[in-house]
PDB file of C-alpha atoms in Angstrom:
ATOM      1  CA  MET A   1      28.556 -12.372 -17.075  1.00 55.00           C
ATOM      2  CA  ASN A   2      30.519 -12.341 -13.547  1.00 76.00           C
ATOM      3  CA  LYS A   3      30.358  -9.023 -12.102  1.00 77.00           C
ATOM      4  CA  ASN A   4      34.166  -8.892 -11.235  1.00 83.00           C
ATOM      5  CA  LEU A   5      34.864  -9.863 -14.983  1.00 88.00           C
ATOM      6  CA  THR A   6      32.858  -6.828 -16.095  1.00 89.00           C
ATOM      7  CA  ILE A   7      34.685  -4.584 -14.130  1.00 90.00           C
ATOM      8  CA  ARG A   8      38.075  -6.186 -15.301  1.00 92.00           C
ATOM      9  CA  LEU A   9      37.038  -5.911 -18.912  1.00 93.00           C
ATOM     10  CA  ILE A  10      36.207  -2.087 -18.329  1.00 92.00           C
ATOM     11  CA  TYR A  11      39.471  -1.828 -16.998  1.00 92.00           C
ATOM     12  CA  THR A  12      41.260  -3.517 -19.935  1.00 94.00           C
ATOM     13  CA  VAL A  13      39.173  -1.419 -22.564  1.00 94.00           C
ATOM     14  CA  LEU A  14      39.457   1.906 -21.062  1.00 95.00           C
ATOM     15  CA  GLY A  15      43.245   0.906 -20.256  1.00 94.00           C
ATOM     16  CA  ILE A  16      43.634   0.249 -24.312  1.00 94.00           C
ATOM     17  CA  ILE A  17      42.038   3.390 -25.333  1.00 95.00           C
ATOM     18  CA  LEU A  18      44.006   5.472 -22.758  1.00 96.00           C
ATOM     19  CA  ILE A  19      47.300   4.070 -24.210  1.00 93.00           C
ATOM     20  CA  GLY A  20      46.200   4.704 -27.940  1.00 93.00           C
ATOM     21  CA  PHE A  21      45.508   8.634 -26.819  1.00 95.00           C
ATOM     22  CA  ALA A  22      48.481   8.790 -24.949  1.00 94.00           C
ATOM     23  CA  VAL A  23      50.750   7.815 -27.665  1.00 89.00           C
ATOM     24  CA  GLY A  24      48.846  10.143 -30.113  1.00 92.00           C
ATOM     25  CA  PHE A  25      49.899  12.924 -27.464  1.00 93.00           C
ATOM     26  CA  VAL A  26      53.279  12.242 -27.668  1.00 88.00           C
ATOM     27  CA  ARG A  27      53.651  12.049 -31.395  1.00 88.00           C
ATOM     28  CA  ILE A  28      52.081  15.222 -31.587  1.00 92.00           C
ATOM     29  CA  ALA A  29      54.052  16.812 -29.260  1.00 91.00           C
ATOM     30  CA  ALA A  30      57.201  15.946 -31.397  1.00 87.00           C
ATOM     31  CA  LEU A  31      59.353  16.087 -28.408  1.00 89.00           C
ATOM     32  CA  GLY A  32      60.422  12.403 -28.459  1.00 83.00           C
ATOM     33  CA  THR A  33      57.883   9.584 -28.090  1.00 80.00           C
ATOM     34  CA  ASP A  34      57.866   7.055 -25.530  1.00 82.00           C
ATOM     35  CA  PRO A  35      60.243   3.802 -26.059  1.00 88.00           C
ATOM     36  CA  PHE A  36      57.966   1.559 -27.388  1.00 87.00           C
ATOM     37  CA  THR A  37      56.506   4.393 -29.935  1.00 83.00           C
ATOM     38  CA  THR A  38      59.922   4.921 -30.821  1.00 90.00           C
ATOM     39  CA  ILE A  39      60.999   1.643 -31.859  1.00 93.00           C
ATOM     40  CA  ASN A  40      57.677   0.999 -33.613  1.00 91.00           C
ATOM     41  CA  LEU A  41      58.383   4.706 -35.563  1.00 89.00           C
ATOM     42  CA  GLY A  42      61.841   3.376 -36.470  1.00 94.00           C
ATOM     43  CA  PHE A  43      60.346   0.242 -38.420  1.00 93.00           C
ATOM     44  CA  THR A  44      57.911   2.768 -39.659  1.00 93.00           C
ATOM     45  CA  ALA A  45      60.966   5.110 -41.202  1.00 92.00           C
ATOM     46  CA  ALA A  46      62.779   2.185 -42.052  1.00 94.00           C
ATOM     47  CA  THR A  47      59.880   0.305 -44.137  1.00 93.00           C
ATOM     48  CA  GLY A  48      57.744   3.331 -45.234  1.00 91.00           C
ATOM     49  CA  TYR A  49      54.879   1.658 -43.622  1.00 88.00           C
ATOM     50  CA  ARG A  50      52.280   3.578 -41.290  1.00 86.00           C
ATOM     51  CA  TYR A  51      52.216   3.588 -37.572  1.00 83.00           C
ATOM     52  CA  GLY A  52      49.584   1.539 -37.073  1.00 79.00           C
ATOM     53  CA  LEU A  53      50.679  -1.521 -39.003  1.00 86.00           C
ATOM     54  CA  THR A  54      54.229  -1.737 -37.510  1.00 89.00           C
ATOM     55  CA  SER A  55      52.841  -1.522 -33.917  1.00 83.00           C
ATOM     56  CA  MET A  56      50.755  -4.750 -35.111  1.00 84.00           C
ATOM     57  CA  PHE A  57      53.809  -6.042 -36.227  1.00 88.00           C
ATOM     58  CA  THR A  58      56.293  -5.614 -33.401  1.00 89.00           C
ATOM     59  CA  ASN A  59      53.181  -6.719 -31.091  1.00 84.00           C
ATOM     60  CA  ILE A  60      53.043 -10.211 -32.983  1.00 88.00           C
ATOM     61  CA  VAL A  61      56.416 -10.765 -32.575  1.00 90.00           C
ATOM     62  CA  ALA A  62      56.731  -9.946 -29.126  1.00 88.00           C
ATOM     63  CA  THR A  63      53.238 -12.021 -28.440  1.00 87.00           C
ATOM     64  CA  ILE A  64      54.693 -15.359 -30.274  1.00 90.00           C
ATOM     65  CA  PHE A  65      57.846 -14.971 -27.746  1.00 88.00           C
ATOM     66  CA  ILE A  66      55.585 -14.371 -24.601  1.00 89.00           C
ATOM     67  CA  LEU A  67      53.701 -17.387 -25.755  1.00 88.00           C
ATOM     68  CA  PHE A  68      56.725 -19.510 -25.372  1.00 88.00           C
ATOM     69  CA  VAL A  69      57.829 -17.860 -22.121  1.00 85.00           C
ATOM     70  CA  ASP A  70      54.685 -17.391 -20.037  1.00 85.00           C
ATOM     71  CA  ARG A  71      51.377 -17.454 -22.040  1.00 84.00           C
ATOM     72  CA  ARG A  72      49.400 -16.791 -18.763  1.00 85.00           C
ATOM     73  CA  LEU A  73      50.168 -12.990 -19.577  1.00 87.00           C
ATOM     74  CA  ILE A  74      48.717 -13.182 -23.127  1.00 87.00           C
ATOM     75  CA  GLY A  75      45.105 -13.005 -23.025  1.00 88.00           C
ATOM     76  CA  LEU A  76      42.183 -10.775 -24.704  1.00 89.00           C
ATOM     77  CA  GLY A  77      43.603  -7.366 -23.634  1.00 88.00           C
ATOM     78  CA  SER A  78      46.766  -8.575 -25.823  1.00 86.00           C
ATOM     79  CA  LEU A  79      44.628  -8.810 -28.780  1.00 85.00           C
ATOM     80  CA  LEU A  80      43.083  -5.749 -28.368  1.00 88.00           C
ATOM     81  CA  ASN A  81      46.195  -4.169 -27.790  1.00 84.00           C
ATOM     82  CA  LEU A  82      47.540  -5.450 -30.751  1.00 80.00           C
ATOM     83  CA  LEU A  83      44.655  -4.337 -32.897  1.00 84.00           C
ATOM     84  CA  LEU A  84      43.485  -0.985 -31.265  1.00 89.00           C
ATOM     85  CA  VAL A  85      46.566   0.924 -30.091  1.00 88.00           C
ATOM     86  CA  GLY A  86      48.331   1.843 -33.171  1.00 82.00           C
ATOM     87  CA  ASN A  87      45.266   2.382 -35.159  1.00 88.00           C
ATOM     88  CA  ILE A  88      43.434   5.001 -32.234  1.00 93.00           C
ATOM     89  CA  SER A  89      46.845   6.626 -32.283  1.00 91.00           C
ATOM     90  CA  ASP A  90      46.732   7.557 -35.970  1.00 90.00           C
ATOM     91  CA  ILE A  91      43.201   8.391 -36.156  1.00 94.00           C
ATOM     92  CA  PHE A  92      43.614  10.772 -32.930  1.00 94.00           C
ATOM     93  CA  VAL A  93      46.556  12.651 -34.495  1.00 94.00           C
ATOM     94  CA  ASN A  94      45.074  12.581 -37.977  1.00 94.00           C
ATOM     95  CA  ILE A  95      41.885  14.351 -36.676  1.00 95.00           C
ATOM     96  CA  PHE A  96      43.718  16.683 -34.448  1.00 94.00           C
ATOM     97  CA  THR A  97      46.468  17.931 -36.897  1.00 93.00           C
ATOM     98  CA  ASP A  98      43.444  18.141 -39.750  1.00 93.00           C
ATOM     99  CA  THR A  99      41.551  20.190 -37.389  1.00 93.00           C
ATOM    100  CA  PHE A 100      44.057  22.588 -35.739  1.00 91.00           C
ATOM    101  CA  GLY A 101      47.072  21.705 -37.453  1.00 88.00           C
ATOM    102  CA  PRO A 102      50.718  20.830 -35.822  1.00 86.00           C
ATOM    103  CA  ALA A 103      51.643  21.949 -32.266  1.00 85.00           C
ATOM    104  CA  GLU A 104      53.890  24.810 -32.591  1.00 85.00           C
ATOM    105  CA  SER A 105      54.160  26.339 -29.055  1.00 89.00           C
ATOM    106  CA  LEU A 106      56.724  24.712 -27.066  1.00 90.00           C
ATOM    107  CA  TRP A 107      54.503  24.902 -23.858  1.00 92.00           C
ATOM    108  CA  LEU A 108      51.903  23.125 -25.569  1.00 92.00           C
ATOM    109  CA  LYS A 109      54.157  20.563 -26.792  1.00 92.00           C
ATOM    110  CA  ALA A 110      55.792  20.028 -23.181  1.00 91.00           C
ATOM    111  CA  MET A 111      52.154  19.764 -21.884  1.00 93.00           C
ATOM    112  CA  PHE A 112      50.854  17.228 -24.339  1.00 93.00           C
ATOM    113  CA  ALA A 113      54.311  15.112 -23.919  1.00 92.00           C
ATOM    114  CA  ALA A 114      53.670  15.132 -20.086  1.00 92.00           C
ATOM    115  CA  LEU A 115      50.384  14.486 -20.499  1.00 94.00           C
ATOM    116  CA  GLY A 116      51.036  11.582 -23.149  1.00 93.00           C
ATOM    117  CA  MET A 117      53.209   9.943 -20.435  1.00 92.00           C
ATOM    118  CA  VAL A 118      51.003  10.116 -17.354  1.00 94.00           C
ATOM    119  CA  ILE A 119      48.222   8.694 -19.454  1.00 95.00           C
ATOM    120  CA  LEU A 120      50.267   5.838 -21.251  1.00 93.00           C
ATOM    121  CA  ALA A 121      51.277   4.625 -17.161  1.00 94.00           C
ATOM    122  CA  ILE A 122      47.538   4.781 -16.154  1.00 96.00           C
ATOM    123  CA  GLY A 123      46.565   2.650 -19.358  1.00 95.00           C
ATOM    124  CA  ALA A 124      49.581   0.379 -19.123  1.00 91.00           C
ATOM    125  CA  ALA A 125      49.043  -0.342 -15.456  1.00 93.00           C
ATOM    126  CA  MET A 126      44.931  -0.776 -15.885  1.00 94.00           C
ATOM    127  CA  ASN A 127      45.797  -3.571 -18.441  1.00 91.00           C
ATOM    128  CA  ILE A 128      48.302  -5.354 -16.329  1.00 89.00           C
ATOM    129  CA  VAL A 129      45.956  -5.302 -13.233  1.00 92.00           C
ATOM    130  CA  ALA A 130      42.912  -6.468 -15.143  1.00 92.00           C
ATOM    131  CA  ASN A 131      44.950  -9.366 -15.502  1.00 89.00           C
ATOM    132  CA  LEU A 132      43.444 -10.261 -18.730  1.00 91.00           C
ATOM    133  CA  GLY A 133      45.971 -10.124 -20.798  1.00 86.00           C
ATOM    134  CA  VAL A 134      48.330  -7.313 -21.378  1.00 82.00           C
ATOM    135  CA  SER A 135      50.386  -5.699 -24.147  1.00 82.00           C
ATOM    136  CA  PRO A 136      53.459  -7.915 -25.376  1.00 83.00           C
ATOM    137  CA  TYR A 137      55.657  -5.164 -24.579  1.00 87.00           C
ATOM    138  CA  ASP A 138      54.451  -4.733 -20.922  1.00 84.00           C
ATOM    139  CA  ALA A 139      54.620  -8.401 -20.693  1.00 87.00           C
ATOM    140  CA  LEU A 140      58.338  -8.379 -21.099  1.00 89.00           C
ATOM    141  CA  PRO A 141      59.064  -6.791 -17.781  1.00 89.00           C
ATOM    142  CA  LEU A 142      56.647  -8.747 -15.936  1.00 85.00           C
ATOM    143  CA  VAL A 143      58.368 -11.977 -17.491  1.00 87.00           C
ATOM    144  CA  ALA A 144      62.072 -10.713 -16.410  1.00 86.00           C
ATOM    145  CA  GLU A 145      60.306 -10.096 -12.930  1.00 83.00           C
ATOM    146  CA  THR A 146      58.786 -13.606 -12.585  1.00 81.00           C
ATOM    147  CA  LEU A 147      62.016 -15.354 -13.975  1.00 80.00           C
ATOM    148  CA  GLY A 148      63.868 -13.360 -11.566  1.00 77.00           C
ATOM    149  CA  LYS A 149      62.070 -14.896  -8.412  1.00 75.00           C
ATOM    150  CA  GLY A 150      62.081 -11.520  -6.722  1.00 72.00           C
ATOM    151  CA  LYS A 151      65.523 -10.297  -7.659  1.00 79.00           C
ATOM    152  CA  ILE A 152      64.779  -8.368 -10.737  1.00 81.00           C
ATOM    153  CA  ARG A 153      62.270  -5.741 -10.054  1.00 84.00           C
ATOM    154  CA  PHE A 154      59.844  -4.750 -12.473  1.00 81.00           C
ATOM    155  CA  GLN A 155      60.741  -0.980 -12.785  1.00 82.00           C
ATOM    156  CA  TYR A 156      64.307  -1.829 -13.430  1.00 88.00           C
ATOM    157  CA  ALA A 157      63.537  -4.580 -15.722  1.00 90.00           C
ATOM    158  CA  ARG A 158      61.254  -1.880 -17.498  1.00 87.00           C
ATOM    159  CA  VAL A 159      63.977   0.665 -17.631  1.00 88.00           C
ATOM    160  CA  VAL A 160      66.635  -1.487 -19.594  1.00 91.00           C
ATOM    161  CA  LEU A 161      63.934  -2.607 -21.999  1.00 92.00           C
ATOM    162  CA  ASP A 162      62.824   0.905 -22.466  1.00 91.00           C
ATOM    163  CA  PHE A 163      66.498   2.092 -23.218  1.00 92.00           C
ATOM    164  CA  THR A 164      66.880  -0.998 -25.531  1.00 94.00           C
ATOM    165  CA  ALA A 165      63.986  -0.104 -27.344  1.00 93.00           C
ATOM    166  CA  VAL A 166      65.094   3.697 -27.887  1.00 93.00           C
ATOM    167  CA  GLY A 167      68.300   2.215 -29.260  1.00 94.00           C
ATOM    168  CA  ILE A 168      66.969   0.025 -31.621  1.00 95.00           C
ATOM    169  CA  GLY A 169      64.302   2.817 -32.472  1.00 94.00           C
ATOM    170  CA  PHE A 170      66.962   5.454 -33.156  1.00 94.00           C
ATOM    171  CA  LEU A 171      69.262   3.491 -35.330  1.00 95.00           C
ATOM    172  CA  LEU A 172      66.165   2.427 -37.784  1.00 94.00           C
ATOM    173  CA  GLY A 173      65.872   6.199 -38.127  1.00 92.00           C
ATOM    174  CA  ALA A 174      63.303   7.563 -35.368  1.00 89.00           C
ATOM    175  CA  GLN A 175      63.768  10.817 -33.916  1.00 83.00           C
ATOM    176  CA  VAL A 176      64.930  10.452 -30.239  1.00 87.00           C
ATOM    177  CA  GLY A 177      63.987  13.845 -27.972  1.00 85.00           C
ATOM    178  CA  VAL A 178      64.278  14.763 -24.773  1.00 87.00           C
ATOM    179  CA  MET A 179      60.817  12.837 -23.663  1.00 85.00           C
ATOM    180  CA  THR A 180      62.020   9.980 -25.101  1.00 86.00           C
ATOM    181  CA  LEU A 181      64.818   9.745 -22.468  1.00 86.00           C
ATOM    182  CA  VAL A 182      62.687  11.147 -19.923  1.00 88.00           C
ATOM    183  CA  THR A 183      60.169   8.513 -20.530  1.00 85.00           C
ATOM    184  CA  ALA A 184      62.741   5.712 -20.559  1.00 84.00           C
ATOM    185  CA  PHE A 185      63.863   6.787 -17.185  1.00 86.00           C
ATOM    186  CA  LEU A 186      60.358   7.470 -15.552  1.00 88.00           C
ATOM    187  CA  MET A 187      58.034   5.308 -16.938  1.00 86.00           C
ATOM    188  CA  GLY A 188      59.082   1.960 -15.134  1.00 83.00           C
ATOM    189  CA  PRO A 189      58.626   4.073 -11.915  1.00 88.00           C
ATOM    190  CA  LEU A 190      55.695   5.830 -13.067  1.00 92.00           C
ATOM    191  CA  LEU A 191      54.142   2.539 -13.688  1.00 90.00           C
ATOM    192  CA  GLN A 192      54.620   0.595 -10.986  1.00 88.00           C
ATOM    193  CA  PHE A 193      53.273   3.617  -8.969  1.00 94.00           C
ATOM    194  CA  PHE A 194      50.026   3.373 -11.000  1.00 95.00           C
ATOM    195  CA  ARG A 195      50.111  -0.269 -10.957  1.00 92.00           C
ATOM    196  CA  VAL A 196      49.842  -0.683  -6.932  1.00 92.00           C
ATOM    197  CA  ARG A 197      47.172   2.465  -7.100  1.00 94.00           C
ATOM    198  CA  LEU A 198      44.875   0.762  -9.239  1.00 94.00           C
ATOM    199  CA  PHE A 199      45.098  -2.904  -7.996  1.00 93.00           C
ATOM    200  CA  THR A 200      43.846  -1.508  -4.926  1.00 93.00           C
ATOM    201  CA  LEU A 201      40.943   0.345  -6.341  1.00 92.00           C
ATOM    202  CA  LEU A 202      40.205  -2.630  -8.504  1.00 91.00           C
ATOM    203  CA  GLN A 203      39.798  -4.785  -5.279  1.00 90.00           C
ATOM    204  CA  ASN A 204      37.514  -2.450  -3.405  1.00 91.00           C
ATOM    205  CA  LEU A 205      35.322  -2.062  -6.705  1.00 89.00           C
ATOM    206  CA  GLU A 206      35.127  -6.050  -6.718  1.00 85.00           C
ATOM    207  CA  ARG A 207      34.296  -6.046  -3.260  1.00 85.00           C
ATOM    208  CA  ALA A 208      31.685  -3.533  -3.322  1.00 83.00           C
ATOM    209  CA  ILE A 209      29.750  -5.211  -6.033  1.00 75.00           C
TER     210      ILE A 209
END
């Protein structure tokens, strides 16, 4: 296997694992989840299905849309994201709550929420720069950036998308907390921050081998 491809596969798999744990952290914190988790929890509240299933459903719908608009963004990473993130989150939340019970103290909840937001941005950025297929949700602002031909910046498209997801999730019955709004404002800029730096790291790793 090509060594550069191996590095990109590691980026992709590690990014997906990080996203799954990040979603778990924000769910345990219960101060409001990230926008994509919020819309999925809205579907969970409306249908009664577990989070892992509703996450797969929304990813499938978004994947079909992206395939028609810019199929280059869909690849192995997209499939792994669709199948694994929701289930990793479910497993992590169940193990944590069975072992330690729900997080009670506010400082612990705040720490988990902040940690989840940062880890989520890192994981999503790793998937984007690996270029082996990103999560359908992360692909949507990339599509806007491409179609806008430089007039629509990634971080702004992401903020609009995040607030739209929060609104739909809230209407469906998801809990919207302070971290939901914080994440909606900050995830786009934070993701762009890590995207630039992780791309530079990836290039340095590929040149070094």
